[in-house]
Structure formats: C-alpha cells, structure tokens
Amino acid sequence: PFIAKNEPPPQDFTYGEFPLDFFESLLTLAVASCPSCPDGVRSNAELIDLGSGSGRLVMTAASSSNRWRKVRGIEILPSLHELALNKLRDASTMGFLSTEVQFENCDWSSHDLNLSTADVVFSYTTALRSSGSVLSALTEAIRLKLKPGCVVVTTDYELGHGFTLVASADGRNEGAGGECTGYVFIKD
C-alpha cells in the first residue's frame, strides 16, 4: 500500500535491488554447504527469498540452467508482491522458467508461513534497518521455522545463536553504497 499511495514505506524497510552476479556467487557458496545439493546440483532443493520485493532474484534463480526443485519469494509489501506476480505471469507465458515458482504476500513471522521445506534461504538483510526489532524478529522467525541443516544467506548481518557460520564473501553492491558482505550459515 505504501508504494501504490506514493508514501514512503516504514523506516524498517528500504527497497533495493541486489546485484545478480553477487547473488549467484552467494548461492554457489550456499549450495556447497547444502546437503540437498550434492555436487552442486540444485534439482532436489528449495530456495526461498525472504523479502523478495518485485521478485527479481526469485525469477533469476528460477530461470537458471542449474535448476532448483522450487523457488519461493516472501514479501510483506502488497504492491511489490503484485509486481512479482506480474513478472511471474509474463515469464510463464514466455516459457522462461525452468522450475516451479511461488510468491507469497505475508510477514515472515506469520503463523501461516511454512519455511520448513526450505533447503536454502536468502535474505537481503542490508535493506533492513540494523537498529530496531526487524532483524531480531527475522532471526527468531527463521530459527523457529527452518529445519536443522538449512543453509541461510544474509547480507551485512550475522545471525548468531542457533546458526553456524560456514562461509562469507565480499562483493560490490552499489545499491548499498559500495561493498557488501554475504554470510552463509547452517541452522543448528
């Protein structure tokens, strides 16, 4: 409703597009630690983008030649969710997708949101305020909802208790002012 009404979103959210090449690099690191991706093959794994915005990263992952079993995008802002659904309709019509895609409009703390099927979760946490309760709420939600062994990728934010850091990488992210650090965790 914020974007459609030409109003700024809540200060806890900043919309930004994550660089595709850095996204692919971080997914490669994540897949290397994912039990459902032997030898880097993703066809038995589900990827979830928490805070998927207009669906750009979801659509990129879904059109990859190294296909996922399923790719899901979770977005709280209805206007961005609608943009993602429009992209999905267009891409499906043109035959660009190599895997199942699903977009959901909800808060990650919603009781209705099932994250237990995820093998890899990505969240562009750079776009969330580091002060306040948003990041702690995200951490708590995924700690409760993800299965042990799930691989979680965050940007410029370390998850802490309940997650083991297995890799990190720095990359360019002009939308965040230059450099960004991606962290790859495994849920304990």
PDB file of N, CA and C in Angstrom, residues 48-133:
ATOM      1  N   ILE A  48      14.280 -20.153  -0.907  1.00  0.00           N
ATOM      2  CA  ILE A  48      13.326 -19.120  -0.520  1.00  0.00           C
ATOM      3  C   ILE A  48      14.063 -17.795  -0.407  1.00  0.00           C
ATOM      4  N   ASP A  49      13.484 -16.753  -0.995  1.00  0.00           N
ATOM      5  CA  ASP A  49      13.984 -15.384  -0.844  1.00  0.00           C
ATOM      6  C   ASP A  49      13.039 -14.664   0.117  1.00  0.00           C
ATOM      7  N   LEU A  50      13.517 -14.388   1.332  1.00  0.00           N
ATOM      8  CA  LEU A  50      12.728 -13.666   2.329  1.00  0.00           C
ATOM      9  C   LEU A  50      12.910 -12.178   2.113  1.00  0.00           C
ATOM     10  N   GLY A  51      11.832 -11.495   1.772  1.00  0.00           N
ATOM     11  CA  GLY A  51      11.911 -10.085   1.414  1.00  0.00           C
ATOM     12  C   GLY A  51      12.195  -9.979  -0.071  1.00  0.00           C
ATOM     13  N   SER A  52      11.399 -10.692  -0.857  1.00  0.00           N
ATOM     14  CA  SER A  52      11.679 -10.860  -2.286  1.00  0.00           C
ATOM     15  C   SER A  52      11.335  -9.661  -3.152  1.00  0.00           C
ATOM     16  N   GLY A  53      10.724  -8.626  -2.577  1.00  0.00           N
ATOM     17  CA  GLY A  53      10.447  -7.423  -3.350  1.00  0.00           C
ATOM     18  C   GLY A  53       9.645  -7.711  -4.605  1.00  0.00           C
ATOM     19  N   SER A  54      10.116  -7.201  -5.727  1.00  0.00           N
ATOM     20  CA  SER A  54       9.419  -7.374  -7.002  1.00  0.00           C
ATOM     21  C   SER A  54       9.725  -8.715  -7.667  1.00  0.00           C
ATOM     22  N   GLY A  55      10.487  -9.582  -7.000  1.00  0.00           N
ATOM     23  CA  GLY A  55      10.710 -10.932  -7.495  1.00  0.00           C
ATOM     24  C   GLY A  55      11.904 -11.130  -8.403  1.00  0.00           C
ATOM     25  N   ARG A  56      12.740 -10.130  -8.529  1.00  0.00           N
ATOM     26  CA  ARG A  56      13.873 -10.200  -9.463  1.00  0.00           C
ATOM     27  C   ARG A  56      14.809 -11.371  -9.170  1.00  0.00           C
ATOM     28  N   LEU A  57      15.184 -11.559  -7.896  1.00  0.00           N
ATOM     29  CA  LEU A  57      16.109 -12.650  -7.559  1.00  0.00           C
ATOM     30  C   LEU A  57      15.429 -14.012  -7.691  1.00  0.00           C
ATOM     31  N   VAL A  58      14.166 -14.085  -7.330  1.00  0.00           N
ATOM     32  CA  VAL A  58      13.419 -15.331  -7.484  1.00  0.00           C
ATOM     33  C   VAL A  58      13.365 -15.732  -8.957  1.00  0.00           C
ATOM     34  N   MET A  59      13.052 -14.785  -9.815  1.00  0.00           N
ATOM     35  CA  MET A  59      12.958 -15.080 -11.244  1.00  0.00           C
ATOM     36  C   MET A  59      14.325 -15.444 -11.829  1.00  0.00           C
ATOM     37  N   THR A  60      15.363 -14.801 -11.340  1.00  0.00           N
ATOM     38  CA  THR A  60      16.722 -15.143 -11.786  1.00  0.00           C
ATOM     39  C   THR A  60      17.048 -16.584 -11.411  1.00  0.00           C
ATOM     40  N   ALA A  61      16.783 -16.950 -10.159  1.00  0.00           N
ATOM     41  CA  ALA A  61      17.067 -18.315  -9.710  1.00  0.00           C
ATOM     42  C   ALA A  61      16.217 -19.330 -10.468  1.00  0.00           C
ATOM     43  N   ALA A  62      14.960 -18.985 -10.738  1.00  0.00           N
ATOM     44  CA  ALA A  62      14.052 -19.909 -11.418  1.00  0.00           C
ATOM     45  C   ALA A  62      14.377 -20.094 -12.891  1.00  0.00           C
ATOM     46  N   SER A  63      15.142 -19.193 -13.457  1.00  0.00           N
ATOM     47  CA  SER A  63      15.497 -19.326 -14.875  1.00  0.00           C
ATOM     48  C   SER A  63      16.919 -19.859 -15.059  1.00  0.00           C
ATOM     49  N   SER A  64      17.559 -20.229 -13.970  1.00  0.00           N
ATOM     50  CA  SER A  64      18.930 -20.741 -14.015  1.00  0.00           C
ATOM     51  C   SER A  64      18.980 -22.092 -14.716  1.00  0.00           C
ATOM     52  N   SER A  65      20.080 -22.352 -15.409  1.00  0.00           N
ATOM     53  CA  SER A  65      20.248 -23.651 -16.058  1.00  0.00           C
ATOM     54  C   SER A  65      20.489 -24.754 -15.027  1.00  0.00           C
ATOM     55  N   ASN A  66      21.028 -24.398 -13.855  1.00  0.00           N
ATOM     56  CA  ASN A  66      21.177 -25.343 -12.745  1.00  0.00           C
ATOM     57  C   ASN A  66      19.910 -25.189 -11.889  1.00  0.00           C
ATOM     58  N   ARG A  67      18.841 -25.835 -12.328  1.00  0.00           N
ATOM     59  CA  ARG A  67      17.510 -25.566 -11.791  1.00  0.00           C
ATOM     60  C   ARG A  67      17.318 -26.045 -10.351  1.00  0.00           C
ATOM     61  N   TRP A  68      16.452 -25.327  -9.661  1.00  0.00           N
ATOM     62  CA  TRP A  68      16.010 -25.676  -8.314  1.00  0.00           C
ATOM     63  C   TRP A  68      14.739 -26.508  -8.430  1.00  0.00           C
ATOM     64  N   ARG A  69      14.427 -27.291  -7.396  1.00  0.00           N
ATOM     65  CA  ARG A  69      13.148 -28.007  -7.354  1.00  0.00           C
ATOM     66  C   ARG A  69      12.007 -27.002  -7.273  1.00  0.00           C
ATOM     67  N   LYS A  70      12.206 -25.958  -6.449  1.00  0.00           N
ATOM     68  CA  LYS A  70      11.182 -24.935  -6.267  1.00  0.00           C
ATOM     69  C   LYS A  70      11.870 -23.667  -5.774  1.00  0.00           C
ATOM     70  N   VAL A  71      11.338 -22.513  -6.201  1.00  0.00           N
ATOM     71  CA  VAL A  71      11.834 -21.215  -5.728  1.00  0.00           C
ATOM     72  C   VAL A  71      10.628 -20.421  -5.239  1.00  0.00           C
ATOM     73  N   ARG A  72      10.737 -19.900  -4.001  1.00  0.00           N
ATOM     74  CA  ARG A  72       9.642 -19.131  -3.410  1.00  0.00           C
ATOM     75  C   ARG A  72      10.135 -17.746  -3.019  1.00  0.00           C
ATOM     76  N   GLY A  73       9.254 -16.778  -3.165  1.00  0.00           N
ATOM     77  CA  GLY A  73       9.529 -15.415  -2.722  1.00  0.00           C
ATOM     78  C   GLY A  73       8.500 -15.009  -1.682  1.00  0.00           C
ATOM     79  N   ILE A  74       8.972 -14.457  -0.565  1.00  0.00           N
ATOM     80  CA  ILE A  74       8.101 -13.998   0.511  1.00  0.00           C
ATOM     81  C   ILE A  74       8.282 -12.488   0.627  1.00  0.00           C
ATOM     82  N   GLU A  75       7.200 -11.722   0.472  1.00  0.00           N
ATOM     83  CA  GLU A  75       7.267 -10.261   0.521  1.00  0.00           C
ATOM     84  C   GLU A  75       6.122  -9.715   1.367  1.00  0.00           C
ATOM     85  N   ILE A  76       6.446  -8.758   2.234  1.00  0.00           N
ATOM     86  CA  ILE A  76       5.452  -8.171   3.131  1.00  0.00           C
ATOM     87  C   ILE A  76       4.643  -7.042   2.476  1.00  0.00           C
ATOM     88  N   LEU A  77       5.247  -6.304   1.543  1.00  0.00           N
ATOM     89  CA  LEU A  77       4.570  -5.154   0.936  1.00  0.00           C
ATOM     90  C   LEU A  77       3.707  -5.610  -0.251  1.00  0.00           C
ATOM     91  N   PRO A  78       2.391  -5.421  -0.162  1.00  0.00           N
ATOM     92  CA  PRO A  78       1.493  -5.898  -1.222  1.00  0.00           C
ATOM     93  C   PRO A  78       1.813  -5.357  -2.612  1.00  0.00           C
ATOM     94  N   SER A  79       2.222  -4.120  -2.723  1.00  0.00           N
ATOM     95  CA  SER A  79       2.490  -3.556  -4.048  1.00  0.00           C
ATOM     96  C   SER A  79       3.685  -4.234  -4.714  1.00  0.00           C
ATOM     97  N   LEU A  80       4.718  -4.552  -3.950  1.00  0.00           N
ATOM     98  CA  LEU A  80       5.858  -5.275  -4.512  1.00  0.00           C
ATOM     99  C   LEU A  80       5.476  -6.711  -4.840  1.00  0.00           C
ATOM    100  N   HIS A  81       4.661  -7.310  -4.002  1.00  0.00           N
ATOM    101  CA  HIS A  81       4.171  -8.666  -4.265  1.00  0.00           C
ATOM    102  C   HIS A  81       3.407  -8.709  -5.591  1.00  0.00           C
ATOM    103  N   GLU A  82       2.581  -7.714  -5.843  1.00  0.00           N
ATOM    104  CA  GLU A  82       1.827  -7.653  -7.108  1.00  0.00           C
ATOM    105  C   GLU A  82       2.763  -7.529  -8.312  1.00  0.00           C
ATOM    106  N   LEU A  83       3.828  -6.732  -8.171  1.00  0.00           N
ATOM    107  CA  LEU A  83       4.823  -6.640  -9.252  1.00  0.00           C
ATOM    108  C   LEU A  83       5.438  -8.006  -9.536  1.00  0.00           C
ATOM    109  N   ALA A  84       5.739  -8.740  -8.464  1.00  0.00           N
ATOM    110  CA  ALA A  84       6.322 -10.075  -8.627  1.00  0.00           C
ATOM    111  C   ALA A  84       5.358 -11.015  -9.342  1.00  0.00           C
ATOM    112  N   LEU A  85       4.089 -10.972  -8.978  1.00  0.00           N
ATOM    113  CA  LEU A  85       3.091 -11.820  -9.643  1.00  0.00           C
ATOM    114  C   LEU A  85       2.974 -11.480 -11.126  1.00  0.00           C
ATOM    115  N   ASN A  86       3.050 -10.191 -11.458  1.00  0.00           N
ATOM    116  CA  ASN A  86       3.011  -9.782 -12.866  1.00  0.00           C
ATOM    117  C   ASN A  86       4.218 -10.326 -13.628  1.00  0.00           C
ATOM    118  N   LYS A  87       5.404 -10.260 -13.019  1.00  0.00           N
ATOM    119  CA  LYS A  87       6.609 -10.815 -13.656  1.00  0.00           C
ATOM    120  C   LYS A  87       6.473 -12.313 -13.858  1.00  0.00           C
ATOM    121  N   LEU A  88       5.916 -12.982 -12.860  1.00  0.00           N
ATOM    122  CA  LEU A  88       5.732 -14.435 -12.956  1.00  0.00           C
ATOM    123  C   LEU A  88       4.792 -14.784 -14.104  1.00  0.00           C
ATOM    124  N   ARG A  89       3.683 -14.069 -14.242  1.00  0.00           N
ATOM    125  CA  ARG A  89       2.749 -14.313 -15.353  1.00  0.00           C
ATOM    126  C   ARG A  89       3.452 -14.121 -16.697  1.00  0.00           C
ATOM    127  N   ASP A  90       4.207 -13.035 -16.819  1.00  0.00           N
ATOM    128  CA  ASP A  90       4.909 -12.761 -18.080  1.00  0.00           C
ATOM    129  C   ASP A  90       5.944 -13.844 -18.388  1.00  0.00           C
ATOM    130  N   ALA A  91       6.740 -14.200 -17.393  1.00  0.00           N
ATOM    131  CA  ALA A  91       7.791 -15.203 -17.608  1.00  0.00           C
ATOM    132  C   ALA A  91       7.200 -16.572 -17.919  1.00  0.00           C
ATOM    133  N   SER A  92       6.097 -16.911 -17.261  1.00  0.00           N
ATOM    134  CA  SER A  92       5.446 -18.203 -17.529  1.00  0.00           C
ATOM    135  C   SER A  92       4.899 -18.254 -18.948  1.00  0.00           C
ATOM    136  N   THR A  93       4.303 -17.157 -19.380  1.00  0.00           N
ATOM    137  CA  THR A  93       3.756 -17.081 -20.734  1.00  0.00           C
ATOM    138  C   THR A  93       4.852 -17.245 -21.780  1.00  0.00           C
ATOM    139  N   MET A  94       6.020 -16.676 -21.519  1.00  0.00           N
ATOM    140  CA  MET A  94       7.128 -16.721 -22.477  1.00  0.00           C
ATOM    141  C   MET A  94       7.994 -17.965 -22.340  1.00  0.00           C
ATOM    142  N   GLY A  95       7.734 -18.795 -21.330  1.00  0.00           N
ATOM    143  CA  GLY A  95       8.492 -20.036 -21.174  1.00  0.00           C
ATOM    144  C   GLY A  95       9.902 -19.848 -20.645  1.00  0.00           C
ATOM    145  N   PHE A  96      10.145 -18.805 -19.867  1.00  0.00           N
ATOM    146  CA  PHE A  96      11.492 -18.525 -19.367  1.00  0.00           C
ATOM    147  C   PHE A  96      11.878 -19.316 -18.121  1.00  0.00           C
ATOM    148  N   LEU A  97      10.929 -19.930 -17.460  1.00  0.00           N
ATOM    149  CA  LEU A  97      11.212 -20.548 -16.164  1.00  0.00           C
ATOM    150  C   LEU A  97      11.534 -22.025 -16.314  1.00  0.00           C
ATOM    151  N   SER A  98      12.512 -22.486 -15.526  1.00  0.00           N
ATOM    152  CA  SER A  98      12.903 -23.889 -15.581  1.00  0.00           C
ATOM    153  C   SER A  98      12.500 -24.632 -14.307  1.00  0.00           C
ATOM    154  N   THR A  99      11.756 -23.976 -13.434  1.00  0.00           N
ATOM    155  CA  THR A  99      11.376 -24.591 -12.161  1.00  0.00           C
ATOM    156  C   THR A  99      10.063 -23.999 -11.655  1.00  0.00           C
ATOM    157  N   GLU A 100       9.500 -24.609 -10.638  1.00  0.00           N
ATOM    158  CA  GLU A 100       8.270 -24.101 -10.020  1.00  0.00           C
ATOM    159  C   GLU A 100       8.575 -22.833  -9.230  1.00  0.00           C
ATOM    160  N   VAL A 101       7.714 -21.833  -9.374  1.00  0.00           N
ATOM    161  CA  VAL A 101       7.878 -20.552  -8.675  1.00  0.00           C
ATOM    162  C   VAL A 101       6.601 -20.237  -7.911  1.00  0.00           C
ATOM    163  N   GLN A 102       6.776 -19.725  -6.703  1.00  0.00           N
ATOM    164  CA  GLN A 102       5.630 -19.329  -5.883  1.00  0.00           C
ATOM    165  C   GLN A 102       5.975 -18.033  -5.159  1.00  0.00           C
ATOM    166  N   PHE A 103       5.044 -17.083  -5.170  1.00  0.00           N
ATOM    167  CA  PHE A 103       5.192 -15.839  -4.410  1.00  0.00           C
ATOM    168  C   PHE A 103       4.118 -15.786  -3.337  1.00  0.00           C
ATOM    169  N   GLU A 104       4.507 -15.336  -2.147  1.00  0.00           N
ATOM    170  CA  GLU A 104       3.583 -15.217  -1.031  1.00  0.00           C
ATOM    171  C   GLU A 104       3.685 -13.813  -0.451  1.00  0.00           C
ATOM    172  N   ASN A 105       2.527 -13.229  -0.157  1.00  0.00           N
ATOM    173  CA  ASN A 105       2.471 -11.898   0.442  1.00  0.00           C
ATOM    174  C   ASN A 105       2.154 -12.058   1.927  1.00  0.00           C
ATOM    175  N   CYS A 106       3.192 -12.047   2.754  1.00  0.00           N
ATOM    176  CA  CYS A 106       2.981 -12.179   4.193  1.00  0.00           C
ATOM    177  C   CYS A 106       4.243 -11.750   4.939  1.00  0.00           C
ATOM    178  N   ASP A 107       4.093 -11.626   6.216  1.00  0.00           N
ATOM    179  CA  ASP A 107       5.176 -11.310   7.134  1.00  0.00           C
ATOM    180  C   ASP A 107       5.878 -12.623   7.490  1.00  0.00           C
ATOM    181  N   TRP A 108       7.207 -12.610   7.634  1.00  0.00           N
ATOM    182  CA  TRP A 108       7.920 -13.842   7.941  1.00  0.00           C
ATOM    183  C   TRP A 108       7.566 -14.389   9.318  1.00  0.00           C
ATOM    184  N   SER A 109       6.965 -13.577  10.177  1.00  0.00           N
ATOM    185  CA  SER A 109       6.569 -14.080  11.497  1.00  0.00           C
ATOM    186  C   SER A 109       5.141 -14.639  11.497  1.00  0.00           C
ATOM    187  N   SER A 110       4.461 -14.602  10.359  1.00  0.00           N
ATOM    188  CA  SER A 110       3.100 -15.118  10.253  1.00  0.00           C
ATOM    189  C   SER A 110       3.062 -16.609  10.597  1.00  0.00           C
ATOM    190  N   HIS A 111       2.057 -17.002  11.371  1.00  0.00           N
ATOM    191  CA  HIS A 111       1.898 -18.417  11.732  1.00  0.00           C
ATOM    192  C   HIS A 111       1.589 -19.270  10.515  1.00  0.00           C
ATOM    193  N   ASP A 112       1.032 -18.664   9.477  1.00  0.00           N
ATOM    194  CA  ASP A 112       0.673 -19.405   8.273  1.00  0.00           C
ATOM    195  C   ASP A 112       1.865 -19.680   7.350  1.00  0.00           C
ATOM    196  N   LEU A 113       2.973 -19.008   7.573  1.00  0.00           N
ATOM    197  CA  LEU A 113       4.127 -19.155   6.689  1.00  0.00           C
ATOM    198  C   LEU A 113       4.930 -20.403   7.049  1.00  0.00           C
ATOM    199  N   ASN A 114       5.016 -21.325   6.108  1.00  0.00           N
ATOM    200  CA  ASN A 114       5.777 -22.556   6.306  1.00  0.00           C
ATOM    201  C   ASN A 114       7.141 -22.410   5.629  1.00  0.00           C
ATOM    202  N   LEU A 115       8.195 -22.410   6.424  1.00  0.00           N
ATOM    203  CA  LEU A 115       9.554 -22.351   5.901  1.00  0.00           C
ATOM    204  C   LEU A 115      10.285 -23.685   6.065  1.00  0.00           C
ATOM    205  N   SER A 116       9.599 -24.681   6.600  1.00  0.00           N
ATOM    206  CA  SER A 116      10.258 -25.945   6.940  1.00  0.00           C
ATOM    207  C   SER A 116      10.698 -26.754   5.727  1.00  0.00           C
ATOM    208  N   THR A 117      10.210 -26.419   4.546  1.00  0.00           N
ATOM    209  CA  THR A 117      10.603 -27.155   3.339  1.00  0.00           C
ATOM    210  C   THR A 117      11.837 -26.554   2.667  1.00  0.00           C
ATOM    211  N   ALA A 118      12.299 -25.422   3.163  1.00  0.00           N
ATOM    212  CA  ALA A 118      13.435 -24.731   2.536  1.00  0.00           C
ATOM    213  C   ALA A 118      14.746 -25.469   2.775  1.00  0.00           C
ATOM    214  N   ASP A 119      15.566 -25.499   1.740  1.00  0.00           N
ATOM    215  CA  ASP A 119      16.924 -26.024   1.852  1.00  0.00           C
ATOM    216  C   ASP A 119      17.933 -24.883   1.885  1.00  0.00           C
ATOM    217  N   VAL A 120      17.621 -23.809   1.164  1.00  0.00           N
ATOM    218  CA  VAL A 120      18.449 -22.602   1.135  1.00  0.00           C
ATOM    219  C   VAL A 120      17.527 -21.398   1.262  1.00  0.00           C
ATOM    220  N   VAL A 121      17.891 -20.470   2.142  1.00  0.00           N
ATOM    221  CA  VAL A 121      17.125 -19.235   2.320  1.00  0.00           C
ATOM    222  C   VAL A 121      18.072 -18.065   2.098  1.00  0.00           C
ATOM    223  N   PHE A 122      17.627 -17.092   1.304  1.00  0.00           N
ATOM    224  CA  PHE A 122      18.384 -15.864   1.074  1.00  0.00           C
ATOM    225  C   PHE A 122      17.570 -14.704   1.621  1.00  0.00           C
ATOM    226  N   SER A 123      18.249 -13.767   2.302  1.00  0.00           N
ATOM    227  CA  SER A 123      17.587 -12.541   2.732  1.00  0.00           C
ATOM    228  C   SER A 123      18.552 -11.375   2.579  1.00  0.00           C
ATOM    229  N   TYR A 124      18.128 -10.400   1.807  1.00  0.00           N
ATOM    230  CA  TYR A 124      18.916  -9.185   1.579  1.00  0.00           C
ATOM    231  C   TYR A 124      18.752  -8.293   2.813  1.00  0.00           C
ATOM    232  N   THR A 125      19.407  -8.693   3.884  1.00  0.00           N
ATOM    233  CA  THR A 125      19.239  -8.019   5.169  1.00  0.00           C
ATOM    234  C   THR A 125      19.885  -6.642   5.207  1.00  0.00           C
ATOM    235  N   THR A 126      20.715  -6.320   4.240  1.00  0.00           N
ATOM    236  CA  THR A 126      21.275  -4.967   4.152  1.00  0.00           C
ATOM    237  C   THR A 126      20.142  -3.948   4.021  1.00  0.00           C
ATOM    238  N   ALA A 127      19.044  -4.370   3.376  1.00  0.00           N
ATOM    239  CA  ALA A 127      17.920  -3.470   3.134  1.00  0.00           C
ATOM    240  C   ALA A 127      17.036  -3.269   4.364  1.00  0.00           C
ATOM    241  N   LEU A 128      17.360  -3.953   5.452  1.00  0.00           N
ATOM    242  CA  LEU A 128      16.595  -3.808   6.688  1.00  0.00           C
ATOM    243  C   LEU A 128      17.404  -2.991   7.687  1.00  0.00           C
ATOM    244  N   ARG A 129      16.752  -2.218   8.480  1.00  0.00           N
ATOM    245  CA  ARG A 129      17.449  -1.405   9.480  1.00  0.00           C
ATOM    246  C   ARG A 129      18.143  -2.295  10.492  1.00  0.00           C
ATOM    247  N   SER A 130      19.374  -1.944  10.826  1.00  0.00           N
ATOM    248  CA  SER A 130      20.098  -2.733  11.814  1.00  0.00           C
ATOM    249  C   SER A 130      19.663  -2.391  13.230  1.00  0.00           C
ATOM    250  N   SER A 131      19.042  -1.244  13.411  1.00  0.00           N
ATOM    251  CA  SER A 131      18.502  -0.920  14.729  1.00  0.00           C
ATOM    252  C   SER A 131      17.027  -1.271  14.736  1.00  0.00           C
ATOM    253  N   GLY A 132      16.489  -1.476  15.879  1.00  0.00           N
ATOM    254  CA  GLY A 132      15.077  -1.826  15.954  1.00  0.00           C
ATOM    255  C   GLY A 132      14.891  -3.323  16.005  1.00  0.00           C
ATOM    256  N   SER A 133      13.666  -3.749  15.835  1.00  0.00           N
ATOM    257  CA  SER A 133      13.326  -5.146  16.062  1.00  0.00           C
ATOM    258  C   SER A 133      13.214  -5.989  14.795  1.00  0.00           C
TER     259      SER A 133
END
